[in-house]
XYZ file of N, CA and C in Angstrom:
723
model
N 97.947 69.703 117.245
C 98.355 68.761 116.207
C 99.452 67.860 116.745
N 99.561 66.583 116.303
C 100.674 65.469 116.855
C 101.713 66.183 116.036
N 102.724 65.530 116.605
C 104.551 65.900 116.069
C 104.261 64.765 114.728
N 104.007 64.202 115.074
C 103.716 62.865 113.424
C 103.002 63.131 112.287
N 101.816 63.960 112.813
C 100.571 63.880 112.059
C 100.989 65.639 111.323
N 102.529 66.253 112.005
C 103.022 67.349 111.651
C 103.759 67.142 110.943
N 104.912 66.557 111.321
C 105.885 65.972 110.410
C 105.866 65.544 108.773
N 104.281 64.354 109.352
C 103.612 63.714 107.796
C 103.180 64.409 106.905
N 102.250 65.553 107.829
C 101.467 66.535 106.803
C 102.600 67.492 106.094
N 103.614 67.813 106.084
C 104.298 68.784 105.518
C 105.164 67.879 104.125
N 104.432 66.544 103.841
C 104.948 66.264 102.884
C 103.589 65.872 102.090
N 102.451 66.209 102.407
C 101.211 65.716 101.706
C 101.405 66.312 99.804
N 102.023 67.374 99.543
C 101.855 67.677 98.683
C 103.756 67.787 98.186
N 104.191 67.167 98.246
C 105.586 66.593 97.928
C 105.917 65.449 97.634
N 105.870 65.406 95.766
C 106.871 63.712 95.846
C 107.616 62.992 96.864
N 107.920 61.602 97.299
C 108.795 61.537 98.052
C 109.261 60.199 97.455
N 110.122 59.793 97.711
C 110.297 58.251 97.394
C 109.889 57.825 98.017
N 109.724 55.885 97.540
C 108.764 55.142 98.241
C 107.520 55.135 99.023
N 107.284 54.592 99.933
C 105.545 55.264 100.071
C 105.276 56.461 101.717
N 104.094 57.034 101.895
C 104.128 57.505 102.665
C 103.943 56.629 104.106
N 104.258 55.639 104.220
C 104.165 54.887 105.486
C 105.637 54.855 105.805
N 106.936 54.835 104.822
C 107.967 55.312 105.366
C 108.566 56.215 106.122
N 107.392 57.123 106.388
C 107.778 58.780 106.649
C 107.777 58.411 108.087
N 107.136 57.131 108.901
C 106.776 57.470 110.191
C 108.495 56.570 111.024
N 108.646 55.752 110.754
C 110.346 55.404 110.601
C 111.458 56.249 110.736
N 111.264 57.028 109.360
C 111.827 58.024 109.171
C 111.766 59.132 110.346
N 110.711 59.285 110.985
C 109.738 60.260 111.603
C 111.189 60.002 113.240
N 111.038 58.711 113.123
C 112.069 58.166 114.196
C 113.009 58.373 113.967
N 114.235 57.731 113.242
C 115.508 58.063 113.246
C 115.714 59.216 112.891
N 114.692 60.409 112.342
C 115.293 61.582 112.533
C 115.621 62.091 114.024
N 114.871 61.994 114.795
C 114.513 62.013 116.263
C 116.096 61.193 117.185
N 116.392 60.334 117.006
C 117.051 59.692 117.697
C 118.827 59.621 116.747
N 118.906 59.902 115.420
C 119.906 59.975 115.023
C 121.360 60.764 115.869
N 122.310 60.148 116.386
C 123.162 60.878 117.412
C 123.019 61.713 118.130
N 121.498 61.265 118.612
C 120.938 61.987 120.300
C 120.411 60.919 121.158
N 119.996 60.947 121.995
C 119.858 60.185 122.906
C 119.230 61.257 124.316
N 118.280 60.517 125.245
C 117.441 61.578 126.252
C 118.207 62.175 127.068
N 119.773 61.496 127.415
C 120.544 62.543 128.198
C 121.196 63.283 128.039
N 120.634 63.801 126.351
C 121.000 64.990 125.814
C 120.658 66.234 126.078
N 120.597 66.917 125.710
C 119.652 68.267 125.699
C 119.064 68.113 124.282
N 117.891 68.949 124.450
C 116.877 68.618 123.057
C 117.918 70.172 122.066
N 118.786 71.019 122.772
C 119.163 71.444 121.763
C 118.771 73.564 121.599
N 119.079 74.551 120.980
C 118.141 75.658 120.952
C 116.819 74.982 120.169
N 116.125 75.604 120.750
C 114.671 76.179 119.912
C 115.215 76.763 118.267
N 114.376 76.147 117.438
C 114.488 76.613 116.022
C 114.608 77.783 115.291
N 115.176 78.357 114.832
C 114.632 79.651 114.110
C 114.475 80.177 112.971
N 113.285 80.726 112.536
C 112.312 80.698 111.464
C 113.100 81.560 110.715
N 113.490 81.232 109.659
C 114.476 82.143 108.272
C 112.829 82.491 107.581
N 113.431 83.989 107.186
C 112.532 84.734 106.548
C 113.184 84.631 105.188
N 112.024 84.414 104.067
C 112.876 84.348 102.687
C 113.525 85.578 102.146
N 114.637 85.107 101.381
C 115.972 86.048 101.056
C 115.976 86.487 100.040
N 116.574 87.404 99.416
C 116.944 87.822 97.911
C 117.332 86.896 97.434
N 117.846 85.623 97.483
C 118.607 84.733 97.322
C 117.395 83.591 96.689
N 116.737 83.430 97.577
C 115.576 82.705 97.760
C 114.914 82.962 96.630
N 114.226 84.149 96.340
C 113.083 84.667 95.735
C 113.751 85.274 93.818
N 114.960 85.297 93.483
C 115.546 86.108 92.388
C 116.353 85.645 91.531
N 116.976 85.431 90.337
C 117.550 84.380 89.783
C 118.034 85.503 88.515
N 119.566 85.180 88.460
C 120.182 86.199 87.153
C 119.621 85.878 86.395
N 119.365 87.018 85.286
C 118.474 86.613 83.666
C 118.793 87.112 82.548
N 120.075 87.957 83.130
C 121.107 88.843 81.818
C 122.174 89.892 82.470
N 122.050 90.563 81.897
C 123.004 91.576 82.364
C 122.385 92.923 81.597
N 123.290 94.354 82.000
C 123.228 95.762 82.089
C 123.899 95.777 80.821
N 123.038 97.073 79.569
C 123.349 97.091 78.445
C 124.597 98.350 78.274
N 124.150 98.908 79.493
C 124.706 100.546 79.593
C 124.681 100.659 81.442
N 125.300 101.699 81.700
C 125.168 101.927 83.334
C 124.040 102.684 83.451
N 122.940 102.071 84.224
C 121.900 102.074 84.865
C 122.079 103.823 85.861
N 121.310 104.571 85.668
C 121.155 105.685 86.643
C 120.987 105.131 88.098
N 121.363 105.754 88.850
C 121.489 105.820 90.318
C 119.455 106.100 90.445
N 119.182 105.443 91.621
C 117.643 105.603 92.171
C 117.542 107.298 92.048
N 116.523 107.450 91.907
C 115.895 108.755 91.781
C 116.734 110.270 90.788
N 117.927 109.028 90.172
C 118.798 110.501 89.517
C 117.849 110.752 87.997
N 118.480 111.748 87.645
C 117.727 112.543 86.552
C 116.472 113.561 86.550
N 115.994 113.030 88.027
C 114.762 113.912 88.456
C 115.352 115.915 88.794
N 114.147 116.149 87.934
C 114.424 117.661 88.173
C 114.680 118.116 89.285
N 115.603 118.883 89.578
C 115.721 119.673 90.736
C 115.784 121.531 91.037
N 114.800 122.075 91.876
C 114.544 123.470 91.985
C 116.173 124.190 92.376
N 116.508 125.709 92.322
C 117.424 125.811 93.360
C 116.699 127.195 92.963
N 116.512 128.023 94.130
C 115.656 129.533 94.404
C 116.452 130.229 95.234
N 116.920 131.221 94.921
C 117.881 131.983 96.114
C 116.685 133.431 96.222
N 117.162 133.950 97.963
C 116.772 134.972 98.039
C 117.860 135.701 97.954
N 117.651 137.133 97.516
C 118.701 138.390 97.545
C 118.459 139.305 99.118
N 119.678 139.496 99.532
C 119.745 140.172 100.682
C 118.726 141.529 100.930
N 118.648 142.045 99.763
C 116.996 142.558 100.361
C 115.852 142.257 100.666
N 115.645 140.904 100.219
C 114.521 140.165 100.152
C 114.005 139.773 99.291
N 114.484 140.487 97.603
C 114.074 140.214 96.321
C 114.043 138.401 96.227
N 112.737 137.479 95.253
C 113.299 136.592 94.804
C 114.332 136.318 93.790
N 115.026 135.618 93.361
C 115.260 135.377 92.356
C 114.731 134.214 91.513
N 114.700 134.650 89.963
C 113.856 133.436 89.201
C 114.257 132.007 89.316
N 113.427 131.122 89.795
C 113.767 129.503 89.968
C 114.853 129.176 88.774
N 116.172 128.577 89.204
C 116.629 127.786 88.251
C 116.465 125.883 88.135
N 116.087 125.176 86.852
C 115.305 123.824 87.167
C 116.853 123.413 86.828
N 117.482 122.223 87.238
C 118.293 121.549 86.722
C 118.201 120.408 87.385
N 119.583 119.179 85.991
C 119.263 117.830 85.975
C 120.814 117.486 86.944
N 120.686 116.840 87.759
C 121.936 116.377 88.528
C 122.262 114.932 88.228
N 121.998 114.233 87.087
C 121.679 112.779 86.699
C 123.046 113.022 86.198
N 124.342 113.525 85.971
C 125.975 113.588 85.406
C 126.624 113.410 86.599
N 125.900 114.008 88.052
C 126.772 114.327 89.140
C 126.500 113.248 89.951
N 125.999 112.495 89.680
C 125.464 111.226 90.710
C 126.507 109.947 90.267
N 127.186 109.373 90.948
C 128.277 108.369 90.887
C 127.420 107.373 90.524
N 127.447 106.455 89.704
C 126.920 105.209 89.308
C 127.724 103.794 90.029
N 126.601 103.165 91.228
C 126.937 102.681 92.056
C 127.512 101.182 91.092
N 128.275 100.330 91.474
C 129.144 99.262 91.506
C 128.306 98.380 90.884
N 127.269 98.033 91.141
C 126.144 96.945 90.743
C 125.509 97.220 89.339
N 125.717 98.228 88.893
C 124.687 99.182 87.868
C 125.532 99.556 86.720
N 126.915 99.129 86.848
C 127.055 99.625 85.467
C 127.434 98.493 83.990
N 127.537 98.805 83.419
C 127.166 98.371 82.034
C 128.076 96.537 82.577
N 127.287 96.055 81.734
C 127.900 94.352 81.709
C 127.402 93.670 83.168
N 126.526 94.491 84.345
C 126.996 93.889 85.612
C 125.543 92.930 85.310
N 125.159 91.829 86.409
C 124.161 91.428 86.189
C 123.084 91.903 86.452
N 121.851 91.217 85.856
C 120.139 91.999 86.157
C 119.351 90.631 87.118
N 118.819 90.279 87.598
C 117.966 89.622 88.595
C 116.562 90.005 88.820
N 115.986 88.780 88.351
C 114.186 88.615 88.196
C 113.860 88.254 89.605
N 113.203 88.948 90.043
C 112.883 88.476 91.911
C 111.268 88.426 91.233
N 110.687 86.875 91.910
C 108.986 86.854 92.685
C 108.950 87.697 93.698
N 107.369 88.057 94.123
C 107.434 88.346 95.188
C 105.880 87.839 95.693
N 105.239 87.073 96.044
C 103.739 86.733 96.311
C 103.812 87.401 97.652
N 102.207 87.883 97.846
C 101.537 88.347 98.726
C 100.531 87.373 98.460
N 100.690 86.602 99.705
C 99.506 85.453 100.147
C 98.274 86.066 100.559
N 98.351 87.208 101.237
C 97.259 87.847 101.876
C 96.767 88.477 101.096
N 96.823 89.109 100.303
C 96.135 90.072 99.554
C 96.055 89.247 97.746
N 96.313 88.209 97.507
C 96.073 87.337 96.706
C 97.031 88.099 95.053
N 97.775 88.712 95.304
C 98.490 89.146 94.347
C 100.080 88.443 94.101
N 100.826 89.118 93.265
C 101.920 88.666 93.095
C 103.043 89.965 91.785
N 104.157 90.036 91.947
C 104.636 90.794 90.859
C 105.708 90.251 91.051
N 106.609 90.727 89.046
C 108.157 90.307 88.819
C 108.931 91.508 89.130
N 109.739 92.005 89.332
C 110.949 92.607 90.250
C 112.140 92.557 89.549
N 112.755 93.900 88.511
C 114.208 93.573 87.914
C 115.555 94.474 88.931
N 116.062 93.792 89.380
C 117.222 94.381 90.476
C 118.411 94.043 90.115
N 119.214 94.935 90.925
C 120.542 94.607 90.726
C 121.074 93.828 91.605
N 122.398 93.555 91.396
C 122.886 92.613 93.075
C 122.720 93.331 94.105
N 122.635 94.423 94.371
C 122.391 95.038 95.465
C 121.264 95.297 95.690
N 120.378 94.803 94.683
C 118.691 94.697 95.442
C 117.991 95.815 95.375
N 118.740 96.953 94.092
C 117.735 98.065 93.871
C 117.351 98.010 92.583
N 116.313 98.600 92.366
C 115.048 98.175 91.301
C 115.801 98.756 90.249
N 115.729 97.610 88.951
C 115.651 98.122 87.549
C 115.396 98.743 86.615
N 115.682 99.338 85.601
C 114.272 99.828 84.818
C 114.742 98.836 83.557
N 114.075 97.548 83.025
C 114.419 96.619 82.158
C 114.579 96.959 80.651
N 114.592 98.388 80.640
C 115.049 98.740 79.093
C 116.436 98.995 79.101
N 117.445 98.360 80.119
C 118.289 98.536 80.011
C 118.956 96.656 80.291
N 118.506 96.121 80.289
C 118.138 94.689 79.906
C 118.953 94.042 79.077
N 119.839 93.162 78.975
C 119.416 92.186 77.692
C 119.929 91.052 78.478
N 118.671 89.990 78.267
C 118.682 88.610 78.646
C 119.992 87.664 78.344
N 120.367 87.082 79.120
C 121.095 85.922 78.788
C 120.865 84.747 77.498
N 121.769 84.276 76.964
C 121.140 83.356 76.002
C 120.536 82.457 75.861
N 119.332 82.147 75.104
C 118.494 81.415 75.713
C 117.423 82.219 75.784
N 117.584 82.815 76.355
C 116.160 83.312 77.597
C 115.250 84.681 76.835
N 114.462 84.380 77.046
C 113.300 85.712 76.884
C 112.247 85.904 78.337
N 111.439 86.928 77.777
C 110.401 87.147 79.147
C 109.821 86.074 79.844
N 109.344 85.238 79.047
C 108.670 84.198 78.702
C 109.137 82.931 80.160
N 110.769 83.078 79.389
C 111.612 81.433 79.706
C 112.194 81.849 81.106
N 112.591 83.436 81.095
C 113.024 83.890 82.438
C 112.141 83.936 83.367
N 110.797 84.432 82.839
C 109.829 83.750 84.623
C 110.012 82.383 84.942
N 109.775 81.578 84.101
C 109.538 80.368 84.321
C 110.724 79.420 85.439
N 111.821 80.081 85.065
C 113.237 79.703 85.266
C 113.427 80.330 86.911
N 112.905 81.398 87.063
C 112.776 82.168 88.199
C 111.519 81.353 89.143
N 110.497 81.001 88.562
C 109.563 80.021 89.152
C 109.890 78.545 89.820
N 110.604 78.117 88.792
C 111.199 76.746 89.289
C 111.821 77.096 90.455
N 113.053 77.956 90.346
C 114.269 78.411 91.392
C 113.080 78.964 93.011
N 112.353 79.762 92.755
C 111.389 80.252 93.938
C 110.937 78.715 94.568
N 110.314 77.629 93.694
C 109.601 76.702 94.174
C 110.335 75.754 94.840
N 111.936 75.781 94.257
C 112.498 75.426 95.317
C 113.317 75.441 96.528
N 113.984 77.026 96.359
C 113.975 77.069 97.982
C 112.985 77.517 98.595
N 111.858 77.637 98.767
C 110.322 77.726 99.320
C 110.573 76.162 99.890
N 110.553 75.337 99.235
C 110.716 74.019 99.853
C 111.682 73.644 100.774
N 112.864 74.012 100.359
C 113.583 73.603 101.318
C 113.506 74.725 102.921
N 113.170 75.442 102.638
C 113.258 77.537 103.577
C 111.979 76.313 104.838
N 110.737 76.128 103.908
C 109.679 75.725 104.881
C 109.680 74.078 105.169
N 110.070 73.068 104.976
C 110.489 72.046 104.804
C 111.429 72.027 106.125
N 112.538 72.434 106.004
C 113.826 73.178 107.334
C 112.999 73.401 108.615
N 111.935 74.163 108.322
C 111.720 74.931 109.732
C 110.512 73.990 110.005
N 110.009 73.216 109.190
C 108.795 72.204 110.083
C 109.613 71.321 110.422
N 110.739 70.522 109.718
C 111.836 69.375 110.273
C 111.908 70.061 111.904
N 112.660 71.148 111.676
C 113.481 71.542 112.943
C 112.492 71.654 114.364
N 111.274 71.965 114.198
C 110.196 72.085 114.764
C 109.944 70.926 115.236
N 109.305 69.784 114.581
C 108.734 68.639 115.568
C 109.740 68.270 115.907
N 110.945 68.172 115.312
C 112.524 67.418 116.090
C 112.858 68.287 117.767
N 112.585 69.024 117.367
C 112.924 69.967 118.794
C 111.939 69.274 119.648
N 110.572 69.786 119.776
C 109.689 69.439 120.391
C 109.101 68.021 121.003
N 109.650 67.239 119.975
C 110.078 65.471 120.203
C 110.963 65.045 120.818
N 112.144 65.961 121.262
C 113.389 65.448 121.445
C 112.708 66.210 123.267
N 112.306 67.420 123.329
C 112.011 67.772 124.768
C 110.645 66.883 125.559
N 110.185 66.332 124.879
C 109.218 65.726 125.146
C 109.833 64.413 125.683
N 110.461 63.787 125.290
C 111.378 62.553 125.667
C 112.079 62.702 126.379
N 112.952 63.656 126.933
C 113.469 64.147 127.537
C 112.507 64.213 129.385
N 111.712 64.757 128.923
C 110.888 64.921 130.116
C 110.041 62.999 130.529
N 109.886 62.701 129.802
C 109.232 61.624 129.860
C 110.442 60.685 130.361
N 111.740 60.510 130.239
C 113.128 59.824 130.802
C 113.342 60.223 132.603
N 113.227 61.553 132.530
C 113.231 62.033 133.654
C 112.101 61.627 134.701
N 110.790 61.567 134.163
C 109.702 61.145 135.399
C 109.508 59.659 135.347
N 109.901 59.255 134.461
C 109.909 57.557 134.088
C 108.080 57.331 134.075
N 107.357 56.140 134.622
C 106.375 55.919 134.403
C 105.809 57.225 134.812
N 105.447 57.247 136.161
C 104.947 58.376 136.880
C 104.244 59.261 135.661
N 104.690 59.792 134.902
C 104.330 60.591 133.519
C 103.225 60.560 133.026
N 103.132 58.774 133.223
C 101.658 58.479 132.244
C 101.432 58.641 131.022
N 103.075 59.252 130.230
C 102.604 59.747 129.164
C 102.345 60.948 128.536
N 102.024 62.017 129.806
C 101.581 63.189 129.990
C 102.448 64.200 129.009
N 101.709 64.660 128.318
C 102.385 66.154 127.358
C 102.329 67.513 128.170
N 103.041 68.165 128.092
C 103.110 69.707 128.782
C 102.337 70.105 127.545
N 101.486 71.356 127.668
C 100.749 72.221 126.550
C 102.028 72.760 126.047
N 103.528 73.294 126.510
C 104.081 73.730 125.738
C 105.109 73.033 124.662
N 104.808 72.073 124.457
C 105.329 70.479 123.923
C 104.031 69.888 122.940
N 103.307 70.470 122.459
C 102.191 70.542 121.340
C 102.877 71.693 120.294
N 102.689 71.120 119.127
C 102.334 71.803 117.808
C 100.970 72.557 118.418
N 101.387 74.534 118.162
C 100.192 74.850 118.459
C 100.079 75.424 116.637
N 99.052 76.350 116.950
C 98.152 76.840 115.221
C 99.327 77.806 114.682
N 99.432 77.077 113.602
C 100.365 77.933 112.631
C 101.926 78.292 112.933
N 102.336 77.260 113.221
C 103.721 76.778 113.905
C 104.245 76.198 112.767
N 103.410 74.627 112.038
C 104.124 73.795 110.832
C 103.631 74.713 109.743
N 104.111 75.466 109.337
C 104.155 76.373 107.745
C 103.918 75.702 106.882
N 102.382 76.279 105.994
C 102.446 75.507 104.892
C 103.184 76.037 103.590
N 103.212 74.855 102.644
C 104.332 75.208 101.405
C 103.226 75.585 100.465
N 103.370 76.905 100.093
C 103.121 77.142 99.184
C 103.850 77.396 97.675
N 103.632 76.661 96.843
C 104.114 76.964 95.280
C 103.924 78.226 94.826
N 104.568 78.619 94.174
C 104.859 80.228 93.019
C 103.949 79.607 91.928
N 104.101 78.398 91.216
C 103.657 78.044 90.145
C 102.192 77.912 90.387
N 102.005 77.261 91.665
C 100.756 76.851 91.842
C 99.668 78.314 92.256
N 99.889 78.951 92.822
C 99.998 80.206 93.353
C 99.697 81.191 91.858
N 100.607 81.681 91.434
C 100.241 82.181 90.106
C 99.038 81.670 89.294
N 99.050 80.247 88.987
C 98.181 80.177 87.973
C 96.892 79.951 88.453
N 96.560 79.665 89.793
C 95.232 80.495 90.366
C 94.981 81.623 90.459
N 95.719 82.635 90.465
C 95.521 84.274 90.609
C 95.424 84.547 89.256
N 95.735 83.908 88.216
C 95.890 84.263 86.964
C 94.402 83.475 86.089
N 93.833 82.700 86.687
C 92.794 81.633 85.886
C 92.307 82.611 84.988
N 91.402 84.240 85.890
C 90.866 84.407 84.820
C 91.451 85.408 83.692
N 92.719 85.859 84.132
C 93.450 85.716 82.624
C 94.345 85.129 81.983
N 94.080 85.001 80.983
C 94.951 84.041 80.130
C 96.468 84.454 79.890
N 96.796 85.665 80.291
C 98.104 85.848 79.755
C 99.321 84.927 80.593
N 99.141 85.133 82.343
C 100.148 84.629 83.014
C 100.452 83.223 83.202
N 99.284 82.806 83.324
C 98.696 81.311 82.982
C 98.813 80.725 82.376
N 99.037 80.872 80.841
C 99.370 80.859 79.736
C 100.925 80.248 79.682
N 101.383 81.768 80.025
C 102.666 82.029 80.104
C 103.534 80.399 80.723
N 103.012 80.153 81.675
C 103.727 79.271 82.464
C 103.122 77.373 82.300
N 102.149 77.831 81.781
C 101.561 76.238 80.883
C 102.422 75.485 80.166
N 102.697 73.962 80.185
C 104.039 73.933 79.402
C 105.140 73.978 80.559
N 105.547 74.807 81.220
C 106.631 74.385 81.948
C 107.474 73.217 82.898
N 108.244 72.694 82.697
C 108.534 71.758 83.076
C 108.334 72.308 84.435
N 108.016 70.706 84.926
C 107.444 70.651 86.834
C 108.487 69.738 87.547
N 109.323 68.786 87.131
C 109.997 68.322 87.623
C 111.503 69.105 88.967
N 110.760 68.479 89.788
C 111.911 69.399 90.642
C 112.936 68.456 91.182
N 114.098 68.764 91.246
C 115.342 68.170 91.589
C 115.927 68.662 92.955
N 116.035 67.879 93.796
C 116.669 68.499 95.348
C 117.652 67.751 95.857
């Protein structure tokens, strides 16, 4: 794939101002903005994996302090007697003796995380704490305003847009790198070059990341039911960056 025809394509499905023949201009002074070929083109890019940050959005707070992961679960304790006798199993609950961690107790906040699986064509909502361990949402109560409803939606917008900026970042940083070493080499051999690209100075397959939407994403996995689909019909689409 060209660095241009890379660059361009990662805005095919993105508003932009003015028209898309600006992008190739643009395409330039990103390239040449306070660099120049007897620069160095710079490190190689590196691909941010999306964050808790990215993917989760406060939606209320803790009604009561939240149990610690796995507390309340029964626990055995069986002793043997020095002759060998058993003694009868005693069952008890250790859910009093477990410290209730910092994130979890009453008033702290709750956080709606997406999570899509592109590959396997699914998707689920996620209630955590700031520290990123799972909820149980009957201990819940939404912020004002908000219900099940308004909190996906709100969590959707927020996913759709750092998804944009997360993959947006790393295709910028990508043909800029690869444009800037390419020129670089082409300064150095002067004509002689011909022009000539190194194979490792190509966009190879699956390098420019495509953007995928949460919104868009959902309500195809959801067509044939009406509930999620539903759910998010109506939502404002306007995105602000």
């Amino acid at each position: 794939m060209g660095l241009l025809a890379g660059y361009t394509g990662m805005y095919m499905d993105i508003p932009v101002m003015g028209s898309k023949a600006q992008l190739y201009p643009d395409f330039l002074d990103l390239i040449f903005r306070g660099w120049g070929s007897q620069y160095d083109p710079g490190a190689p890019p590196t691909y941010r994996q999306r964050s808790f940050e990215d993917t989760s959005r406060k939606i209320g707070r803790l009604t009561e302090n939240h149990p610690a992961p796995g507390a309340g679960r029964p626990s055995v304790q069986q002793q043997v007697e020095s002759t060998g006798a058993l003694t009868a199993p005693v069952i008890f609950n250790d859910a009093d003796d477990v410290k209730v961690s910092k994130h979890r107790m009453a008033g702290k906040p709750v956080f709606l995380s997406l999570a899509l699986n592109l590959e396997a064509g699914c998707y689920d909502w996620l209630y955590r704490d700031k520290g990123k361990k799972f909820i149980n949402p009957k201990y819940l109560a939404y912020d004002e305003g908000l219900d099940r409803r308004k909190a996906r939606g709100l969590v959707v917008q927020h996913y759709d847009r750092r998804e944009r900026a997360r993959i947006t970042d790393w295709n910028r940083e990508v043909v800029l790198f690869l444009a800037r070493r390419r020129i670089i080499k082409w300064a150095q051999e002067g004509s002689a070059s011909m022009g000539h690209i190194n194979s490792v100075d190509f966009l190879g397959p699956g390098v420019i990341q495509e953007l995928v939407y949460a919104r868009s994403f959902i309500q195809q996995e959801a067509a044939s039911s009406h509930g999620e689909a539903a759910m998010l019909t109506g939502m404002v689409t306007t995105y602000s960056f």
